[in-house]
Coordinates of C-alpha atoms in Angstrom, one line a residue:
X1 CA -9.7 -49.7 -7.1
X2 CA -7.4 -47.1 -5.3
X3 CA -8.3 -44.4 -8.2
X4 CA -12.1 -45.1 -7.8
X5 CA -11.6 -44.7 -4.0
X6 CA -9.9 -41.6 -4.4
X7 CA -12.4 -40.0 -6.7
X8 CA -15.7 -41.0 -5.0
X9 CA -14.1 -39.7 -2.0
X10 CA -13.3 -36.4 -3.3
X11 CA -16.7 -36.5 -5.1
X12 CA -18.4 -36.9 -1.7
X13 CA -16.3 -34.1 0.1
X14 CA -17.3 -31.7 -2.1
X15 CA -21.0 -32.7 -2.5
X16 CA -21.5 -32.1 1.1
X17 CA -19.7 -28.4 1.0
X18 CA -22.1 -25.4 0.8
X19 CA -21.4 -22.4 -0.6
X20 CA -20.8 -19.2 1.1
X21 CA -23.5 -16.5 1.1
X22 CA -22.7 -13.2 -0.8
X23 CA -22.4 -11.5 2.2
X24 CA -19.9 -14.1 3.6
X25 CA -17.7 -13.3 0.5
X26 CA -17.4 -9.6 0.8
X27 CA -16.6 -9.8 4.3
X28 CA -12.6 -9.9 3.6
X29 CA -13.2 -7.0 0.8
X30 CA -15.1 -4.9 3.5
X31 CA -12.7 -5.8 6.4
X32 CA -9.8 -4.3 3.9
X33 CA -11.5 -1.5 2.9
X34 CA -12.2 -0.1 6.8
X35 CA -8.2 -0.8 7.1
X36 CA -7.4 1.4 4.4
X37 CA -10.2 4.1 5.7
X38 CA -8.5 4.3 8.9
X39 CA -4.8 3.6 8.2
X40 CA -4.7 6.0 4.5
X41 CA -7.9 7.9 3.7
X42 CA -8.9 9.5 6.5
X43 CA -5.4 10.6 8.0
X44 CA -5.0 12.4 4.5
X45 CA -7.9 14.1 4.6
X46 CA -7.1 15.2 8.0
X47 CA -3.9 16.2 6.8
X48 CA -5.6 18.1 3.7
X49 CA -8.0 20.0 6.1
X50 CA -5.1 21.3 8.2
X51 CA -3.1 22.5 5.1
X52 CA -6.3 24.6 4.1
X53 CA -6.7 25.9 7.3
X54 CA -3.4 26.8 7.7
X55 CA -3.4 28.7 3.8
X56 CA -6.2 30.8 4.7
X57 CA -4.4 31.9 7.9
X58 CA -1.4 33.1 6.2
X59 CA -0.6 36.7 6.2
X60 CA 1.9 39.4 5.4
X61 CA 4.9 39.1 7.6
X62 CA 4.8 35.4 7.9
X63 CA 8.0 33.2 7.1
X64 CA 7.2 30.2 5.1
X65 CA 8.7 27.4 3.2
X66 CA 7.5 26.4 -0.2
X67 CA 6.7 23.2 -1.5
X68 CA 10.0 23.8 -3.5
X69 CA 12.3 24.5 -0.5
X70 CA 12.2 28.2 -0.8
X71 CA 12.2 30.1 2.3
X72 CA 10.5 33.6 2.1
X73 CA 8.6 36.3 3.9
X74 CA 5.1 36.9 2.8
X75 CA 5.0 40.6 1.5
X76 CA 1.7 40.5 -0.8
X77 CA -1.4 38.0 -0.7
X78 CA -4.5 37.5 -2.6
X79 CA -6.8 34.4 -3.2
X80 CA -4.4 32.9 -5.5
X81 CA -1.3 34.0 -5.3
X82 CA 1.4 35.0 -2.3
X83 CA 4.4 37.2 -3.1
X84 CA 7.5 36.1 -1.2
X85 CA 10.5 38.1 -0.4
X86 CA 13.6 35.7 -0.7
X87 CA 16.4 38.0 -0.5
X88 CA 16.7 41.8 0.1
X89 CA 14.8 43.3 -3.3
X90 CA 13.8 39.6 -4.7
X91 CA 10.2 39.1 -4.6
X92 CA 8.6 35.8 -6.2
X93 CA 4.7 35.6 -7.0
X94 CA 3.7 32.0 -6.9
X95 CA 0.3 30.0 -6.0
X96 CA -0.9 30.3 -2.7
X97 CA -1.2 26.3 -2.5
X98 CA 2.4 26.1 -3.1
X99 CA 3.4 27.0 0.6
X100 CA 4.1 24.0 2.3
X101 CA 4.2 25.0 6.1
X102 CA 5.5 28.2 8.4
X103 CA 9.2 28.3 9.2
X104 CA 8.1 28.0 12.9
X105 CA 6.6 24.7 12.6
X106 CA 9.4 23.4 10.2
X107 CA 12.3 24.3 13.0
X108 CA 9.9 23.3 16.0
X109 CA 9.8 19.8 13.9
X110 CA 13.9 20.0 13.5
X111 CA 14.2 19.9 17.2
X112 CA 12.2 17.2 18.0

């Protein structure tokens, strides 16, 4: 008797419930995407844009730090490559994209 009452009650609850619309089902996914966009995608794109601008403004004589941690002064520069003098008479040719930051910016961040 009790089992029959529970089954009929459960059946009545599912029969009266309505299915959410397709839009209502995708609202959480849209919300998550918006959060990812503002917290991850947008700041990363801004950093990448700033880095590209920095690389285009690098000139001969600038002291820079590479992504591998080498500190050097720019002696020569082309579209793709940079020649860095890392010690007296020691020059290294590397990809321009491997320059991480200028020494001035790195020391300014250290002082903060």
